[in-house]
Coordinates of C-alpha atoms in Angstrom, one line a residue:
X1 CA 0.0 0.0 0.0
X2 CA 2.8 2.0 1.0
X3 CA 4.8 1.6 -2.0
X4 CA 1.3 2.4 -4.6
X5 CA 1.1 5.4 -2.4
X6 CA 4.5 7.0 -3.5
X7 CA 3.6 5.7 -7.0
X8 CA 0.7 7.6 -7.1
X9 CA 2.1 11.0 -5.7
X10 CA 5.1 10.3 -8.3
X11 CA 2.7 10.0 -11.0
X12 CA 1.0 13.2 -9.7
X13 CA 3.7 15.3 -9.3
X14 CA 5.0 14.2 -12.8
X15 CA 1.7 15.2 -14.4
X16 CA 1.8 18.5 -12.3
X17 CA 4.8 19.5 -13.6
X18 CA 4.1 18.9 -17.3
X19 CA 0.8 20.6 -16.8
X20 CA 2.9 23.4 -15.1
X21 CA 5.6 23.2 -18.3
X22 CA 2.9 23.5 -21.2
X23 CA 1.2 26.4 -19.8
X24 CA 5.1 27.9 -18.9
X25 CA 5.3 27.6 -23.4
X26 CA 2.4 29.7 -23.5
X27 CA 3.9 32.6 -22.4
X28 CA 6.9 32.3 -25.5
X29 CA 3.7 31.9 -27.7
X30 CA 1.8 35.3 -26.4
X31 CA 4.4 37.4 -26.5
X32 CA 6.5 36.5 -29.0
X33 CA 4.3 37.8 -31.5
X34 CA 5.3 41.7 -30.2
X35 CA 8.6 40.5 -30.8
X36 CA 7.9 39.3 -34.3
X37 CA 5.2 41.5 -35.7
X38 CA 5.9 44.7 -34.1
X39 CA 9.5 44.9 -33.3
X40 CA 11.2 42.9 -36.1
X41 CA 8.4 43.5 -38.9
X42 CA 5.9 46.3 -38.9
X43 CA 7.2 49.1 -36.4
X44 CA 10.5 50.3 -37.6
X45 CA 9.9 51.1 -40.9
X46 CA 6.7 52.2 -39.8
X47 CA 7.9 54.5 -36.9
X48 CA 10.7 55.6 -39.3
X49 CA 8.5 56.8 -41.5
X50 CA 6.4 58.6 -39.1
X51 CA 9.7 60.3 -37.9
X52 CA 10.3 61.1 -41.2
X53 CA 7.2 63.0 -41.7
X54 CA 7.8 64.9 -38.9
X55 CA 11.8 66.0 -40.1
X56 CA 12.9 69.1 -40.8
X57 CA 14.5 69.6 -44.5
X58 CA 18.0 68.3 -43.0
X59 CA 16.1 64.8 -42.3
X60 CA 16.1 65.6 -38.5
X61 CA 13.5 65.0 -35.7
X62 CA 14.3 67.6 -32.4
X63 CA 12.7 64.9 -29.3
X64 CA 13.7 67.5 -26.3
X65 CA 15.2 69.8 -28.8
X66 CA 18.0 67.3 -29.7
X67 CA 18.5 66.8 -33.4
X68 CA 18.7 63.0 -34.6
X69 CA 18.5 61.6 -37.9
X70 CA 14.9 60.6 -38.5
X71 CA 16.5 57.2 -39.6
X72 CA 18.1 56.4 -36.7
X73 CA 15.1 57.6 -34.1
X74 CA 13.8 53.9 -33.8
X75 CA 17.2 52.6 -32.8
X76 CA 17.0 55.2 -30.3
X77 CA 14.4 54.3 -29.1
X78 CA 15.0 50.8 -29.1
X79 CA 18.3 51.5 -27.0
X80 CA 16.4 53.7 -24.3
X81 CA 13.8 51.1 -23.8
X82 CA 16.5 48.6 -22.6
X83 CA 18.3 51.2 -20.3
X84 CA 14.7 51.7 -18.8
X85 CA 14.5 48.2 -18.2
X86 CA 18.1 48.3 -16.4
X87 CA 16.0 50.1 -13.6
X88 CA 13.4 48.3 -13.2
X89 CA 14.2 44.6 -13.7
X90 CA 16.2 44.4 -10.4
X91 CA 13.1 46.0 -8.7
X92 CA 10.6 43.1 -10.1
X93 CA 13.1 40.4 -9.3
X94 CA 13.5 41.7 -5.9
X95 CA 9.8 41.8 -5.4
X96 CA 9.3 38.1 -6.9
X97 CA 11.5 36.9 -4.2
X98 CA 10.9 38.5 -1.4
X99 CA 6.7 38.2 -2.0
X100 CA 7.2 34.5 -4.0
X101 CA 4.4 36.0 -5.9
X102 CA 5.4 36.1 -9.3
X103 CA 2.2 35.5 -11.2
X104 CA 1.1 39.0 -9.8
X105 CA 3.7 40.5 -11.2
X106 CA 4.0 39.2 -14.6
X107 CA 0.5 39.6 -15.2
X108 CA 1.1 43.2 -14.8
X109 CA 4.0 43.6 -16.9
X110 CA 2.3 41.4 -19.3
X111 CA -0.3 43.4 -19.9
X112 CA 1.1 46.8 -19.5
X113 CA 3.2 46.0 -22.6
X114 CA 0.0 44.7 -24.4
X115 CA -1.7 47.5 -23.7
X116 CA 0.8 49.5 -25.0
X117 CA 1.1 47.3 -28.0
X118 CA -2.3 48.0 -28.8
X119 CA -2.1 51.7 -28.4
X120 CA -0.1 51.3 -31.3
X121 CA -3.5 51.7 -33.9
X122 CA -3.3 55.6 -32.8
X123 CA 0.3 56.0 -34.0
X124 CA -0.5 58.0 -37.5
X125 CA 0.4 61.3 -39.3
X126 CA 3.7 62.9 -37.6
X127 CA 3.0 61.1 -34.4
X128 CA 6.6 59.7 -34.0
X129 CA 7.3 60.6 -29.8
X130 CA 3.7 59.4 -29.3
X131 CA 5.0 56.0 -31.0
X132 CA 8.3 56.1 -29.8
X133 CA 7.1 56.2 -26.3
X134 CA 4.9 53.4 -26.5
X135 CA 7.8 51.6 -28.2
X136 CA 9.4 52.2 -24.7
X137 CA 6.7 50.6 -22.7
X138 CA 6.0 47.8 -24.2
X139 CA 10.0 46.8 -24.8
X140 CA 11.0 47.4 -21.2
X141 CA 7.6 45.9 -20.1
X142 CA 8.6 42.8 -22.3
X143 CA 11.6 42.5 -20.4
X144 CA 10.7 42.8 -16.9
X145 CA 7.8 40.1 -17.9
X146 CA 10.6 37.9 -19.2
X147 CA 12.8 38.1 -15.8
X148 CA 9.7 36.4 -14.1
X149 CA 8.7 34.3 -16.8
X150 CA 12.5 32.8 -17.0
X151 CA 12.6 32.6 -13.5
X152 CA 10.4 29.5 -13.8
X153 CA 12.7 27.2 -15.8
X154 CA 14.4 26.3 -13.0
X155 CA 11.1 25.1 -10.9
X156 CA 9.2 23.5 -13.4
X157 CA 12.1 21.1 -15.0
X158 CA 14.9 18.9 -13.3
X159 CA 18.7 19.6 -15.2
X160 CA 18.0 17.0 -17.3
X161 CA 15.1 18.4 -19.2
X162 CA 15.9 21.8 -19.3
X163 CA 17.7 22.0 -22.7
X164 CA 14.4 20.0 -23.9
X165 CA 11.8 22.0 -22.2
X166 CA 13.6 25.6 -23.4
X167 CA 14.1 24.4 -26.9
X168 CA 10.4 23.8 -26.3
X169 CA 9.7 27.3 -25.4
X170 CA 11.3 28.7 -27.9
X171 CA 9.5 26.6 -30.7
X172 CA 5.9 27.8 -29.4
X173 CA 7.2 31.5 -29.5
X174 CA 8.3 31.3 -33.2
X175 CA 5.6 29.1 -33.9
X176 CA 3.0 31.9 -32.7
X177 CA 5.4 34.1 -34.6
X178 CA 4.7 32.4 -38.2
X179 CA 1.0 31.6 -37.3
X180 CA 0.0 35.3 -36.5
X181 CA 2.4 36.5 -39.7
X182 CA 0.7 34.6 -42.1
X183 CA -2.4 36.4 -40.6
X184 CA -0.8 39.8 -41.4
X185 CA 0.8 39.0 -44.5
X186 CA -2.6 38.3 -46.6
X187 CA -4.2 41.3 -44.6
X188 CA -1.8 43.7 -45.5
X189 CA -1.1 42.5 -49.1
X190 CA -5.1 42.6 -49.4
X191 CA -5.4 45.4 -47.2
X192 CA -7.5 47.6 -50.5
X193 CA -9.6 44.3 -50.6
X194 CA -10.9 44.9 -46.9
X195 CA -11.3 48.7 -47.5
X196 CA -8.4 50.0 -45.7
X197 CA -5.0 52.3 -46.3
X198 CA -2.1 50.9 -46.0
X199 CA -1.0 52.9 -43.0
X200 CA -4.0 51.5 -41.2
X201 CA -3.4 48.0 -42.2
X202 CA -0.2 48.3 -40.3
X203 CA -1.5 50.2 -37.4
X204 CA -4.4 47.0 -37.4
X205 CA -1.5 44.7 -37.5
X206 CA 0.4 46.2 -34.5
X207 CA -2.4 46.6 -32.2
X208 CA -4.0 42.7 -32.9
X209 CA -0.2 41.9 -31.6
X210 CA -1.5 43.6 -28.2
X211 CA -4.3 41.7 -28.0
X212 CA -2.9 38.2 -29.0
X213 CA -0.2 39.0 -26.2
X214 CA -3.0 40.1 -23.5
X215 CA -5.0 37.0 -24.3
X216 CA -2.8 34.1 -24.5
X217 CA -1.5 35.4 -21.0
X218 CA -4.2 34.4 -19.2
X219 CA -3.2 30.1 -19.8
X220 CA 0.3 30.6 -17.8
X221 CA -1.2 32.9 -15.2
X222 CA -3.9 29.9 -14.6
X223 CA -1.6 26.9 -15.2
X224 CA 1.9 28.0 -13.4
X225 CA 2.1 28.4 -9.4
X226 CA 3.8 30.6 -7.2
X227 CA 6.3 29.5 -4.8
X228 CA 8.0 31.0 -1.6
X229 CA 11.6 31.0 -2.1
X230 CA 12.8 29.1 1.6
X231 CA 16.3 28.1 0.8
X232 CA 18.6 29.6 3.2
X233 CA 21.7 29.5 0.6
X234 CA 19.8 32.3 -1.8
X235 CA 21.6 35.6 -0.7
X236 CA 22.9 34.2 2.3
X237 CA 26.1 36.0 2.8
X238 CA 25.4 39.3 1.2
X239 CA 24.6 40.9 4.5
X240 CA 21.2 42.2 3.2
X241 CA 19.2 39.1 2.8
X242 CA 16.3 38.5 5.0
X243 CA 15.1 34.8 6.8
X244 CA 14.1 33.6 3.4
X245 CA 17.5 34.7 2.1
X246 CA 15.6 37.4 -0.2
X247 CA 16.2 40.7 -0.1
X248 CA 14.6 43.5 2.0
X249 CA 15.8 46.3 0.0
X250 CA 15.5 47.4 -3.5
X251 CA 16.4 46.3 -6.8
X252 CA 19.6 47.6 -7.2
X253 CA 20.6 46.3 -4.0
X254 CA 19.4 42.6 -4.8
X255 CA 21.5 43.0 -7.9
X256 CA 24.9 44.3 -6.1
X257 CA 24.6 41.5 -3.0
X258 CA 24.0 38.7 -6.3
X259 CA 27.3 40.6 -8.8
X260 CA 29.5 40.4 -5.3
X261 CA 28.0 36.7 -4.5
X262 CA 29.1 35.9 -8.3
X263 CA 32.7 36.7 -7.7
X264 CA 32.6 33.2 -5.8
X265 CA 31.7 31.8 -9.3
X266 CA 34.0 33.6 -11.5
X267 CA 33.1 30.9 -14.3
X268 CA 29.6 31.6 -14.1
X269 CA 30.2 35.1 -14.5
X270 CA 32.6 34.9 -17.1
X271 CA 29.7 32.8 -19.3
X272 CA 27.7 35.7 -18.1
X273 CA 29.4 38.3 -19.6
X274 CA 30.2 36.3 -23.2
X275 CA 26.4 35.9 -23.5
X276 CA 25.9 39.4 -22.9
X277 CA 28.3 40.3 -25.5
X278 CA 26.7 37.9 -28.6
X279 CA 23.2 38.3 -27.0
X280 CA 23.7 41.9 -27.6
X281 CA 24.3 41.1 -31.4
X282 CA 21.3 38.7 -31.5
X283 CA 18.9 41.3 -30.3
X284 CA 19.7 44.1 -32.4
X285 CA 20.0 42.2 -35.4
X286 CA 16.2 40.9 -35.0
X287 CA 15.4 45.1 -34.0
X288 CA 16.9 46.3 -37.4
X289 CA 17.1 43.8 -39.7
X290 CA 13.7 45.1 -41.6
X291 CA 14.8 48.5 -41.1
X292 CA 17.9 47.4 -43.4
X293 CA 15.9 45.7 -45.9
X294 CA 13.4 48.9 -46.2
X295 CA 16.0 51.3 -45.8
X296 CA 18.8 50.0 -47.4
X297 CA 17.8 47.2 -49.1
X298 CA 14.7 49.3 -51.0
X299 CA 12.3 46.0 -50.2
X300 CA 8.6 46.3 -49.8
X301 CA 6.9 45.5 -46.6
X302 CA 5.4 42.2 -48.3
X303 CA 8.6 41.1 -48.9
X304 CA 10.4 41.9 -45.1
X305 CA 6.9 39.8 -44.0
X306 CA 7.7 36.9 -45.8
X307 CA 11.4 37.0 -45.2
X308 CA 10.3 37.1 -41.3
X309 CA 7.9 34.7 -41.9
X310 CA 10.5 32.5 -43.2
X311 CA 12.7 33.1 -40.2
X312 CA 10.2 32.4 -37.8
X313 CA 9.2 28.6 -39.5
X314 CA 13.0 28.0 -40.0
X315 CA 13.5 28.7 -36.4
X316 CA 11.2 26.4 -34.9
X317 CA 12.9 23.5 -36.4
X318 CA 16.1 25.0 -35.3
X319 CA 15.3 25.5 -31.7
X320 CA 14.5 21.5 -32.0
X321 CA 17.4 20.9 -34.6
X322 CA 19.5 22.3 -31.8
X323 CA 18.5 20.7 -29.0
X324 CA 18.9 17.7 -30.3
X325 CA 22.8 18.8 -31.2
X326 CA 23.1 19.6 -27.8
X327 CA 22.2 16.1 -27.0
X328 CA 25.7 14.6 -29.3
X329 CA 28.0 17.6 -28.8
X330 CA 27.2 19.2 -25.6
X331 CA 25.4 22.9 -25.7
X332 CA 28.5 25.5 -25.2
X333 CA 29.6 23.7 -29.0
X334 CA 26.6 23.6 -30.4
X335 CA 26.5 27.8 -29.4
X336 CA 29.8 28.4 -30.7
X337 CA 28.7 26.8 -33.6
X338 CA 25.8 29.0 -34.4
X339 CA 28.1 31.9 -33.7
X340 CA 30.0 31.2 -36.5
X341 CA 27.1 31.0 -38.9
X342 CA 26.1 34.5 -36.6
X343 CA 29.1 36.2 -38.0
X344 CA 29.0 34.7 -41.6
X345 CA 25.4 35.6 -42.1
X346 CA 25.9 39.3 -41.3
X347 CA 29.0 39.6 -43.6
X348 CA 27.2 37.9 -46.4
X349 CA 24.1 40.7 -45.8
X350 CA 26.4 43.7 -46.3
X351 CA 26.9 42.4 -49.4
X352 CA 23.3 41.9 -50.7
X353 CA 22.2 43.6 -53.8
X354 CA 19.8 46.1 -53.2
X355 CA 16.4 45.0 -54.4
X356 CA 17.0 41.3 -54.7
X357 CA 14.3 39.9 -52.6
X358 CA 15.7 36.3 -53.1
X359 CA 19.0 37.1 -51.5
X360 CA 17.4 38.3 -48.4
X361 CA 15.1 35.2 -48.2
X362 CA 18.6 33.2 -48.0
X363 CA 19.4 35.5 -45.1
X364 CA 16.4 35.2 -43.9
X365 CA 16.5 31.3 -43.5
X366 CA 20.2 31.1 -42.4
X367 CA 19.0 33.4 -39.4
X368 CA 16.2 31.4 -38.6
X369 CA 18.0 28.4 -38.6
X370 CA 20.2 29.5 -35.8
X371 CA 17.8 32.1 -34.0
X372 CA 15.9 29.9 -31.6
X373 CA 18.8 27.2 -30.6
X374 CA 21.5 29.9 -29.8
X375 CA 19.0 31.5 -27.2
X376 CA 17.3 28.6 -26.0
X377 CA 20.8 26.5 -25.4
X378 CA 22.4 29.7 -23.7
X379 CA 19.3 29.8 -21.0
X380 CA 19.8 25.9 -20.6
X381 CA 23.0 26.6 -20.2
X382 CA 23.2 29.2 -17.6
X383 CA 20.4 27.2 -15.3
X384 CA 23.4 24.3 -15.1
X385 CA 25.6 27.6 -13.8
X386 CA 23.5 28.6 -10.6
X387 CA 24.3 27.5 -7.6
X388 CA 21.3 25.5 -5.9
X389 CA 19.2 27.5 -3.6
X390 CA 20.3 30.7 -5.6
X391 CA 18.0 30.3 -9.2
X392 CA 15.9 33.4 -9.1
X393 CA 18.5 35.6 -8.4
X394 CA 21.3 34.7 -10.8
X395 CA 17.8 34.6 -13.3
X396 CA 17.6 37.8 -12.6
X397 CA 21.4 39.0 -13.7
X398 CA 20.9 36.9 -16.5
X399 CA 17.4 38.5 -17.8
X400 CA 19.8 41.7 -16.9
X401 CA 22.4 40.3 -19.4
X402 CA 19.5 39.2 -22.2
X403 CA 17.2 42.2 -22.4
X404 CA 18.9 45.1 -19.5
X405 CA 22.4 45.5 -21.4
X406 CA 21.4 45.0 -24.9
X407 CA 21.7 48.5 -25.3
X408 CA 24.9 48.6 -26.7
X409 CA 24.0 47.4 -30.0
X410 CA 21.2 49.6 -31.0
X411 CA 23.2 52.3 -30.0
X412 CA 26.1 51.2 -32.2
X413 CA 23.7 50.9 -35.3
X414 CA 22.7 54.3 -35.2
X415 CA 26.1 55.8 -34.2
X416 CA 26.8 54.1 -37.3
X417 CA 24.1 55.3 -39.4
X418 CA 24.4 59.1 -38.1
X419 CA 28.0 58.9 -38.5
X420 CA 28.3 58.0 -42.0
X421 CA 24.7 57.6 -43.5
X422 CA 25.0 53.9 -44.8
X423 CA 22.9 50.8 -43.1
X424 CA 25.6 48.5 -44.7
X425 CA 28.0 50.0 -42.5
X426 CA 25.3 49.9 -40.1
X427 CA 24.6 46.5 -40.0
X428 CA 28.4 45.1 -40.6
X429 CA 29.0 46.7 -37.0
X430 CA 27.4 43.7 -34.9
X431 CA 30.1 41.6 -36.6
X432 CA 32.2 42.6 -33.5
X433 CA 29.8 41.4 -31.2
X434 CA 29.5 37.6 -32.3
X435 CA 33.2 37.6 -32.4
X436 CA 34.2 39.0 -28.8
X437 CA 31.2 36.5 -27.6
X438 CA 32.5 33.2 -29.6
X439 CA 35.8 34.3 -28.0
X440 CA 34.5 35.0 -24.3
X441 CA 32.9 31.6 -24.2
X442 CA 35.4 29.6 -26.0
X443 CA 37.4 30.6 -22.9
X444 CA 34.9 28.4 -20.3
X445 CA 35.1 25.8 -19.2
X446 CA 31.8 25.1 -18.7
X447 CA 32.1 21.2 -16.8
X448 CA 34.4 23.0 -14.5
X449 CA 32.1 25.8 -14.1
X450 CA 29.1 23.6 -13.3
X451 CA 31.3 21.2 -10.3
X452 CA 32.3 24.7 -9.1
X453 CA 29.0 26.0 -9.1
X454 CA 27.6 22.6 -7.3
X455 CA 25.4 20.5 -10.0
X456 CA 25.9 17.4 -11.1
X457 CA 27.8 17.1 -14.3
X458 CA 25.8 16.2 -17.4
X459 CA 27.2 14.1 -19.9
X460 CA 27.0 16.3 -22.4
X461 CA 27.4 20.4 -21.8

């Protein structure tokens, strides 16, 4: 009797915590579609056309009276959404652990970015700081959702499924991603068909993002559950932890005690700061790359919709093609690898012809291919890194490294553009990024760094 009953709470639990993992994917596949539609597709050339409605005969917007290039205003924007979030992620990851109550606060987040998203549809005429400030909200908002969401990985799935249950994660978002572009694609090729400008076929397209994000939301908020953090070892020596080992003090605190409690994992930290460097290429390069092809490139908005819609069914067999590499040659090679073809894609695009739709389609599909996997391999690869009993707060300097540093980038783009007026140039810049990052981790040792840190060694990492 004994021995059915610890069967039957096994088989539970078990069921629980794939019950708890499917609606943890759901959150990839609600707001991924912001990330896809509006942020890699429809807003930049949008709000750079917008801004450039609004220029003066030089080309230049004045936001506060400073002159930028109408062309770069999106990057800028872009760049000040992420330094937002540097502020306030530490905050939400404070609160998470010192409350346990997560759910509270991603639902808010969540849906302060899909309300912003949707806010979009009144982003018309010259109306370029109107859009540029909901561009803000709903980025940083993304990113303080995705510190919490994140968070999870390391409750819901045991080391040995994490690479799986990531790679998972990842699939659904770009999945979501392809599903919801096809939906824009044949409204906005059609758009005369249903009646409406093109300028409000985008604005329709932007806000439906909003409220796909808003309602998908509400199957993780039902299906995951919050839990107390207890485990004495989580900010235990910082001198600012409380009886739960989370902290009583603000965000920035949190984050100082966790930085000087990583100097005790100097391997960790060192995989931290190579994954900030490529992630920082990663991000901008989805941010800009329809900018480029507009812009540069002189390709309709059909044509960057298809292209992303290419990347987005490319990268869910990636994300799974991945993981399964992972499986033979361990994750940090399987990475390195996809840096590589990081770097070679982006040289190949500064060569594209200008109006050659077919060349950026191959772009297009060698960026997919290694989109998904890079990311979802790196977070399966830092939750090895964490100490136990520390998760949510080394989650939280890692959401810092994905989404609060990836300033840099941006910022380098449109240095690049104001400086000498070419998106080639522009977009040959993040070259330096995948390099410094495939050098930075090459340097790991990543088995060492997972004894050090106190987890058992997989076979393959």
């Amino acid at each position: 009797m004994g021995t059915d009953t610890v069967r039957e709470r096994a088989a539970d639990g078990l069921a629980e915590r794939r019950r708890e993992q499917r609606g943890w994917y759901f959150y990839d596949w609600a707001c991924s579609v912001y990330s896809t539609s509006v942020l890699t597709v429809f807003l930049g050339p949008y709000l750079t056309s917008v801004a450039k409605a609004a220029s003066d005969a030089d080309g230049f917007v004045h936001p506060l009276g400073i002159p930028l290039r109408a062309g770069s205003f999106f990057a800028y924007c872009v760049s000040a959404s992420v330094i937002l979030s540097i502020f306030v992620m530490p905050a939400a990851g404070a609160a998470a652990d010192r409350t346990g109550r997560k759910k509270p606060l991603l639902a808010f987040a969540a849906y302060l970015g899909a309300a912003a998203t949707a806010g979009m549809f009144f982003l018309d005429g010259d109306r370029y700081l109107l859009g540029g400030l909901l561009l803000i909200v709903a980025n940083a908002s993304l990113a303080v959702s995705m510190v919490l969401y994140n968070s999870y990985l390391p409750q819901i799935a045991p080391p040995e499924e994490r690479d799986a249950v990531s790679s998972r994660g990842w699939a659904f978002g770009y999945a979501a991603g392809a599903l919801v572009l096809v939906a824009n694609l044949v409204f906005y090729t059609a758009h005369d068909s249903f009646g409406v400008s093109e300028a409000m076929a985008v604005r329709i397209c932007l806000a439906s993002a909003g409220i796909w994000w808003g309602a998908f939301t509400l199957i993780p908020l039902k299906r995951l559950r919050d839990r107390r953090t207890t485990s004495p070892g989580s900010s235990g020596t910082s001198g600012i932890s409380g009886p739960s080992g989370t902290s009583r003090h603000g965000g920035w605190r949190q984050l100082a005690a966790t930085v000087r409690d990583m100097r005790r994992q100097p391997l960790t930290l060192a995989f931290l700061l190579a994954y900030l460097v490529y992630n920082d290429g990663i991000q901008t390069v989805i941010s800009q790359a329809s900018v480029y092809g507009s812009e540069e490139l002189g390709l309709d908005q059909s044509t960057l919709i298809v292209a992303v819609l290419l990347v987005q069914l490319l990268a869910v067999a990636g994300a799974l093609g991945m993981g399964r590499l992972a499986r033979t040659y361990g994750a940090k090679r399987t990475i390195l690898g996809s840096l590589v073809a990081w770097t070679v894609t982006l040289a190949a695009g500064y060569f594209l012809p200008a109006g050659a739709p077919g060349w950026f389609f191959v772009l297009a599909a060698g960026i997919g291919l290694v989109l998904g996997g890079s990311q979802a391999l790196s977070r399966s690869l830092f939750s090895h890194l964490v100490p136990p009993g520390k998760e949510a707060e080394y989650f939280s300097a890692y959401e810092m490294s994905d989404r609060g540093m990836s300033w840099l980038g941006p910022l380098l783009f449109g240095l690049t553009y104001q400086l000498t007026g070419s998106y080639r140039d522009a977009i040959i810049s993040l070259v330096v990024f995948f390099v410094v990052g495939f050098l930075l981790l090459a340097r790991v040792p990543v088995r060492r760094a997972v004894r050090d840190a106190g987890n058992p060694v997989p076979a393959r990492i």
